[in-house]
């Protein structure tokens, strides 16, 4: 416990020191530029790698271990915090390339403050202060700790994007709007792929409890996103420039199709029903983006492959619903199978790839790569490689969760009795209890002794 308190103190002191000591060395930055021409030095490269390790790998893994209340949650998150603090210091001590005031530096302070709050909440909960006033506020601290923990990967993703943009001096002035469109939409495609993977492998019981089909939520989100795009892609009152009309019309298609998808997602008796509208939207969007006019040959090739990849995701989804699942909620609704169909992994992966392709196709990135004589084939293969790695990491995290939530201690005979939804196993009585436990994001051992005497005590002792 003393070590945890020292960790909090070190983090706070590091924040204070970093804010006070960091200098931008604006004298090294040419007039009209936002970064100096110096190369990135070794210290800054170490900072980048360390923060990717902490916020991209360690913290998401620790989050999953916290959801399943593993005893390894606290040690792993402590390691992640130490690595993150070291990386934060290195980010303020580097030489080489210097930067003007930027969003990455500003957001880093906020990110580290969130980390401090998480550490403080974790230490407080570990103290088991459960009497009087502490007993009344403990529940809210548990909820807050869980919410922040689950949002940390999203916040970390945003900060890593800010870091890449800042390192190259991109997304300033007239390029800001185009950058926002590419990075927000690209991240949305990746997020959609992650959600599909979660629902495919571990989210079936939640989906069944909602009484809605997956297409209901997909279509609702598409409709909302289309409304936003309809009124934000063009500066109303000004002239229509470049691709304003195409972007706006794409937003109109999205909300029109989304409304239809919501309507078709229920049968007359109110039961959920599958439909193809979200997949058709992916097809149309991919076709439109593959024909998007570009000023550089490299950009034309990248946008074309992005469009084809998104079209492939839509086509794969149509085949999955209409021919693999045959409009059912699972491959085998009688519970005779225990694995998702191999075809069902195709759509999520193609969405990952689509997201990375779109995020990597901004005007400044294309101009930079063209100047470096990088071919579109090499660049696209690298982006696909990153998509493969992300899909692997997400699958590993979900496997880690499933290993705790659905232990295979009953052999093949017991596994065969597990019902499936969307092509993957769902919980029986024992597993359903584990899933209810996992809905509370809490450190292992945080529940009071009185709570441990309840119905979950036997299960907690067994772990």
PDB file of N, CA and C in Angstrom, residues 323-371:
ATOM      1  N   UNK A 323     -26.649 -15.986 -46.215  1.00  0.00           N
ATOM      2  CA  UNK A 323     -26.302 -17.343 -46.619  1.00  0.00           C
ATOM      3  C   UNK A 323     -25.638 -18.163 -45.507  1.00  0.00           C
ATOM      4  N   UNK A 324     -24.793 -17.540 -44.672  1.00  0.00           N
ATOM      5  CA  UNK A 324     -24.161 -18.286 -43.578  1.00  0.00           C
ATOM      6  C   UNK A 324     -25.133 -18.448 -42.419  1.00  0.00           C
ATOM      7  N   UNK A 325     -25.743 -17.336 -41.978  1.00  0.00           N
ATOM      8  CA  UNK A 325     -26.693 -17.406 -40.865  1.00  0.00           C
ATOM      9  C   UNK A 325     -28.124 -17.641 -41.331  1.00  0.00           C
ATOM     10  N   UNK A 326     -28.418 -17.350 -42.593  1.00  0.00           N
ATOM     11  CA  UNK A 326     -29.770 -17.503 -43.145  1.00  0.00           C
ATOM     12  C   UNK A 326     -30.802 -16.751 -42.310  1.00  0.00           C
ATOM     13  N   UNK A 327     -30.492 -15.499 -42.015  1.00  0.00           N
ATOM     14  CA  UNK A 327     -31.365 -14.579 -41.265  1.00  0.00           C
ATOM     15  C   UNK A 327     -31.555 -14.977 -39.808  1.00  0.00           C
ATOM     16  N   UNK A 328     -30.807 -15.977 -39.343  1.00  0.00           N
ATOM     17  CA  UNK A 328     -30.913 -16.365 -37.940  1.00  0.00           C
ATOM     18  C   UNK A 328     -29.911 -15.574 -37.116  1.00  0.00           C
ATOM     19  N   UNK A 329     -30.022 -15.700 -35.811  1.00  0.00           N
ATOM     20  CA  UNK A 329     -29.108 -14.996 -34.926  1.00  0.00           C
ATOM     21  C   UNK A 329     -27.819 -15.735 -34.703  1.00  0.00           C
ATOM     22  N   UNK A 330     -27.716 -16.978 -35.171  1.00  0.00           N
ATOM     23  CA  UNK A 330     -26.510 -17.767 -34.940  1.00  0.00           C
ATOM     24  C   UNK A 330     -26.383 -18.825 -36.022  1.00  0.00           C
ATOM     25  N   UNK A 331     -25.196 -19.439 -36.094  1.00  0.00           N
ATOM     26  CA  UNK A 331     -24.969 -20.525 -37.034  1.00  0.00           C
ATOM     27  C   UNK A 331     -25.820 -21.726 -36.665  1.00  0.00           C
ATOM     28  N   UNK A 332     -25.932 -21.989 -35.382  1.00  0.00           N
ATOM     29  CA  UNK A 332     -26.668 -23.159 -34.900  1.00  0.00           C
ATOM     30  C   UNK A 332     -27.444 -22.764 -33.657  1.00  0.00           C
ATOM     31  N   UNK A 333     -28.708 -22.424 -33.819  1.00  0.00           N
ATOM     32  CA  UNK A 333     -29.525 -21.964 -32.693  1.00  0.00           C
ATOM     33  C   UNK A 333     -29.916 -23.091 -31.757  1.00  0.00           C
ATOM     34  N   UNK A 334     -29.641 -24.344 -32.140  1.00  0.00           N
ATOM     35  CA  UNK A 334     -29.966 -25.465 -31.269  1.00  0.00           C
ATOM     36  C   UNK A 334     -28.819 -25.804 -30.330  1.00  0.00           C
ATOM     37  N   UNK A 335     -27.698 -25.067 -30.462  1.00  0.00           N
ATOM     38  CA  UNK A 335     -26.594 -25.269 -29.526  1.00  0.00           C
ATOM     39  C   UNK A 335     -25.685 -26.415 -29.871  1.00  0.00           C
ATOM     40  N   UNK A 336     -25.650 -26.856 -31.125  1.00  0.00           N
ATOM     41  CA  UNK A 336     -24.803 -27.979 -31.503  1.00  0.00           C
ATOM     42  C   UNK A 336     -23.374 -27.542 -31.853  1.00  0.00           C
ATOM     43  N   UNK A 337     -23.148 -26.252 -31.991  1.00  0.00           N
ATOM     44  CA  UNK A 337     -21.822 -25.742 -32.312  1.00  0.00           C
ATOM     45  C   UNK A 337     -21.329 -24.828 -31.216  1.00  0.00           C
ATOM     46  N   UNK A 338     -20.036 -24.616 -31.150  1.00  0.00           N
ATOM     47  CA  UNK A 338     -19.504 -23.758 -30.096  1.00  0.00           C
ATOM     48  C   UNK A 338     -18.493 -22.749 -30.631  1.00  0.00           C
ATOM     49  N   UNK A 339     -18.430 -22.564 -31.933  1.00  0.00           N
ATOM     50  CA  UNK A 339     -17.494 -21.620 -32.505  1.00  0.00           C
ATOM     51  C   UNK A 339     -18.193 -20.787 -33.570  1.00  0.00           C
ATOM     52  N   UNK A 340     -17.715 -19.533 -33.719  1.00  0.00           N
ATOM     53  CA  UNK A 340     -18.217 -18.693 -34.805  1.00  0.00           C
ATOM     54  C   UNK A 340     -17.734 -19.258 -36.136  1.00  0.00           C
ATOM     55  N   UNK A 341     -18.506 -19.037 -37.169  1.00  0.00           N
ATOM     56  CA  UNK A 341     -18.092 -19.444 -38.502  1.00  0.00           C
ATOM     57  C   UNK A 341     -16.857 -18.645 -38.909  1.00  0.00           C
ATOM     58  N   UNK A 342     -15.954 -19.278 -39.628  1.00  0.00           N
ATOM     59  CA  UNK A 342     -14.746 -18.582 -40.072  1.00  0.00           C
ATOM     60  C   UNK A 342     -15.095 -17.383 -40.949  1.00  0.00           C
ATOM     61  N   UNK A 343     -16.208 -17.448 -41.675  1.00  0.00           N
ATOM     62  CA  UNK A 343     -16.610 -16.339 -42.531  1.00  0.00           C
ATOM     63  C   UNK A 343     -16.947 -15.095 -41.708  1.00  0.00           C
ATOM     64  N   UNK A 344     -17.434 -15.293 -40.480  1.00  0.00           N
ATOM     65  CA  UNK A 344     -17.870 -14.161 -39.674  1.00  0.00           C
ATOM     66  C   UNK A 344     -16.725 -13.273 -39.211  1.00  0.00           C
ATOM     67  N   UNK A 345     -15.503 -13.765 -39.291  1.00  0.00           N
ATOM     68  CA  UNK A 345     -14.353 -12.942 -38.923  1.00  0.00           C
ATOM     69  C   UNK A 345     -13.956 -11.980 -40.043  1.00  0.00           C
ATOM     70  N   UNK A 346     -14.475 -12.196 -41.235  1.00  0.00           N
ATOM     71  CA  UNK A 346     -14.032 -11.427 -42.394  1.00  0.00           C
ATOM     72  C   UNK A 346     -14.481  -9.972 -42.329  1.00  0.00           C
ATOM     73  N   UNK A 347     -15.737  -9.724 -42.022  1.00  0.00           N
ATOM     74  CA  UNK A 347     -16.243  -8.345 -41.982  1.00  0.00           C
ATOM     75  C   UNK A 347     -15.519  -7.480 -40.962  1.00  0.00           C
ATOM     76  N   UNK A 348     -15.339  -7.933 -39.702  1.00  0.00           N
ATOM     77  CA  UNK A 348     -14.593  -7.089 -38.756  1.00  0.00           C
ATOM     78  C   UNK A 348     -13.192  -6.749 -39.239  1.00  0.00           C
ATOM     79  N   UNK A 349     -12.470  -7.736 -39.782  1.00  0.00           N
ATOM     80  CA  UNK A 349     -11.114  -7.439 -40.240  1.00  0.00           C
ATOM     81  C   UNK A 349     -11.115  -6.406 -41.358  1.00  0.00           C
ATOM     82  N   UNK A 350     -12.015  -6.545 -42.308  1.00  0.00           N
ATOM     83  CA  UNK A 350     -12.062  -5.586 -43.414  1.00  0.00           C
ATOM     84  C   UNK A 350     -12.406  -4.183 -42.926  1.00  0.00           C
ATOM     85  N   UNK A 351     -13.173  -4.095 -41.851  1.00  0.00           N
ATOM     86  CA  UNK A 351     -13.459  -2.778 -41.265  1.00  0.00           C
ATOM     87  C   UNK A 351     -12.219  -2.197 -40.604  1.00  0.00           C
ATOM     88  N   UNK A 352     -11.425  -3.034 -39.923  1.00  0.00           N
ATOM     89  CA  UNK A 352     -10.147  -2.555 -39.389  1.00  0.00           C
ATOM     90  C   UNK A 352      -9.288  -1.991 -40.521  1.00  0.00           C
ATOM     91  N   UNK A 353      -9.149  -2.772 -41.588  1.00  0.00           N
ATOM     92  CA  UNK A 353      -8.313  -2.358 -42.709  1.00  0.00           C
ATOM     93  C   UNK A 353      -8.845  -1.085 -43.355  1.00  0.00           C
ATOM     94  N   UNK A 354     -10.161  -0.981 -43.501  1.00  0.00           N
ATOM     95  CA  UNK A 354     -10.761   0.220 -44.087  1.00  0.00           C
ATOM     96  C   UNK A 354     -10.430   1.447 -43.246  1.00  0.00           C
ATOM     97  N   UNK A 355     -10.517   1.304 -41.922  1.00  0.00           N
ATOM     98  CA  UNK A 355     -10.230   2.427 -41.047  1.00  0.00           C
ATOM     99  C   UNK A 355      -8.800   2.921 -41.180  1.00  0.00           C
ATOM    100  N   UNK A 356      -7.846   1.994 -41.183  1.00  0.00           N
ATOM    101  CA  UNK A 356      -6.444   2.402 -41.304  1.00  0.00           C
ATOM    102  C   UNK A 356      -6.158   3.010 -42.682  1.00  0.00           C
ATOM    103  N   UNK A 357      -6.768   2.462 -43.731  1.00  0.00           N
ATOM    104  CA  UNK A 357      -6.570   3.023 -45.066  1.00  0.00           C
ATOM    105  C   UNK A 357      -7.100   4.447 -45.151  1.00  0.00           C
ATOM    106  N   UNK A 358      -8.250   4.691 -44.548  1.00  0.00           N
ATOM    107  CA  UNK A 358      -8.830   6.031 -44.627  1.00  0.00           C
ATOM    108  C   UNK A 358      -8.050   7.022 -43.769  1.00  0.00           C
ATOM    109  N   UNK A 359      -7.614   6.600 -42.585  1.00  0.00           N
ATOM    110  CA  UNK A 359      -6.818   7.490 -41.750  1.00  0.00           C
ATOM    111  C   UNK A 359      -5.470   7.798 -42.397  1.00  0.00           C
ATOM    112  N   UNK A 360      -4.971   6.893 -43.211  1.00  0.00           N
ATOM    113  CA  UNK A 360      -3.677   7.098 -43.853  1.00  0.00           C
ATOM    114  C   UNK A 360      -3.750   7.748 -45.211  1.00  0.00           C
ATOM    115  N   UNK A 361      -4.875   8.395 -45.526  1.00  0.00           N
ATOM    116  CA  UNK A 361      -5.055   8.952 -46.870  1.00  0.00           C
ATOM    117  C   UNK A 361      -5.317  10.455 -46.853  1.00  0.00           C
ATOM    118  N   UNK A 362      -4.812  11.170 -45.849  1.00  0.00           N
ATOM    119  CA  UNK A 362      -4.989  12.616 -45.823  1.00  0.00           C
ATOM    120  C   UNK A 362      -4.092  13.277 -46.874  1.00  0.00           C
ATOM    121  N   UNK A 363      -4.413  14.512 -47.212  1.00  0.00           N
ATOM    122  CA  UNK A 363      -3.658  15.225 -48.251  1.00  0.00           C
ATOM    123  C   UNK A 363      -2.179  15.336 -47.898  1.00  0.00           C
ATOM    124  N   UNK A 364      -1.883  15.697 -46.654  1.00  0.00           N
ATOM    125  CA  UNK A 364      -0.493  15.884 -46.244  1.00  0.00           C
ATOM    126  C   UNK A 364       0.272  14.569 -46.227  1.00  0.00           C
ATOM    127  N   UNK A 365      -0.368  13.495 -45.781  1.00  0.00           N
ATOM    128  CA  UNK A 365       0.298  12.193 -45.803  1.00  0.00           C
ATOM    129  C   UNK A 365       0.610  11.756 -47.224  1.00  0.00           C
ATOM    130  N   UNK A 366      -0.330  11.966 -48.122  1.00  0.00           N
ATOM    131  CA  UNK A 366      -0.119  11.564 -49.510  1.00  0.00           C
ATOM    132  C   UNK A 366       0.998  12.382 -50.154  1.00  0.00           C
ATOM    133  N   UNK A 367       1.037  13.681 -49.868  1.00  0.00           N
ATOM    134  CA  UNK A 367       2.101  14.518 -50.426  1.00  0.00           C
ATOM    135  C   UNK A 367       3.466  14.116 -49.861  1.00  0.00           C
ATOM    136  N   UNK A 368       3.504  13.798 -48.556  1.00  0.00           N
ATOM    137  CA  UNK A 368       4.750  13.393 -47.919  1.00  0.00           C
ATOM    138  C   UNK A 368       5.270  12.087 -48.516  1.00  0.00           C
ATOM    139  N   UNK A 369       4.397  11.106 -48.686  1.00  0.00           N
ATOM    140  CA  UNK A 369       4.805   9.813 -49.223  1.00  0.00           C
ATOM    141  C   UNK A 369       5.168   9.897 -50.703  1.00  0.00           C
ATOM    142  N   UNK A 370       4.453  10.725 -51.443  1.00  0.00           N
ATOM    143  CA  UNK A 370       4.789  10.912 -52.854  1.00  0.00           C
ATOM    144  C   UNK A 370       6.175  11.529 -52.999  1.00  0.00           C
ATOM    145  N   UNK A 371       6.482  12.498 -52.137  1.00  0.00           N
ATOM    146  CA  UNK A 371       7.802  13.102 -52.164  1.00  0.00           C
ATOM    147  C   UNK A 371       8.906  12.135 -51.806  1.00  0.00           C
TER     148      UNK A 371
END
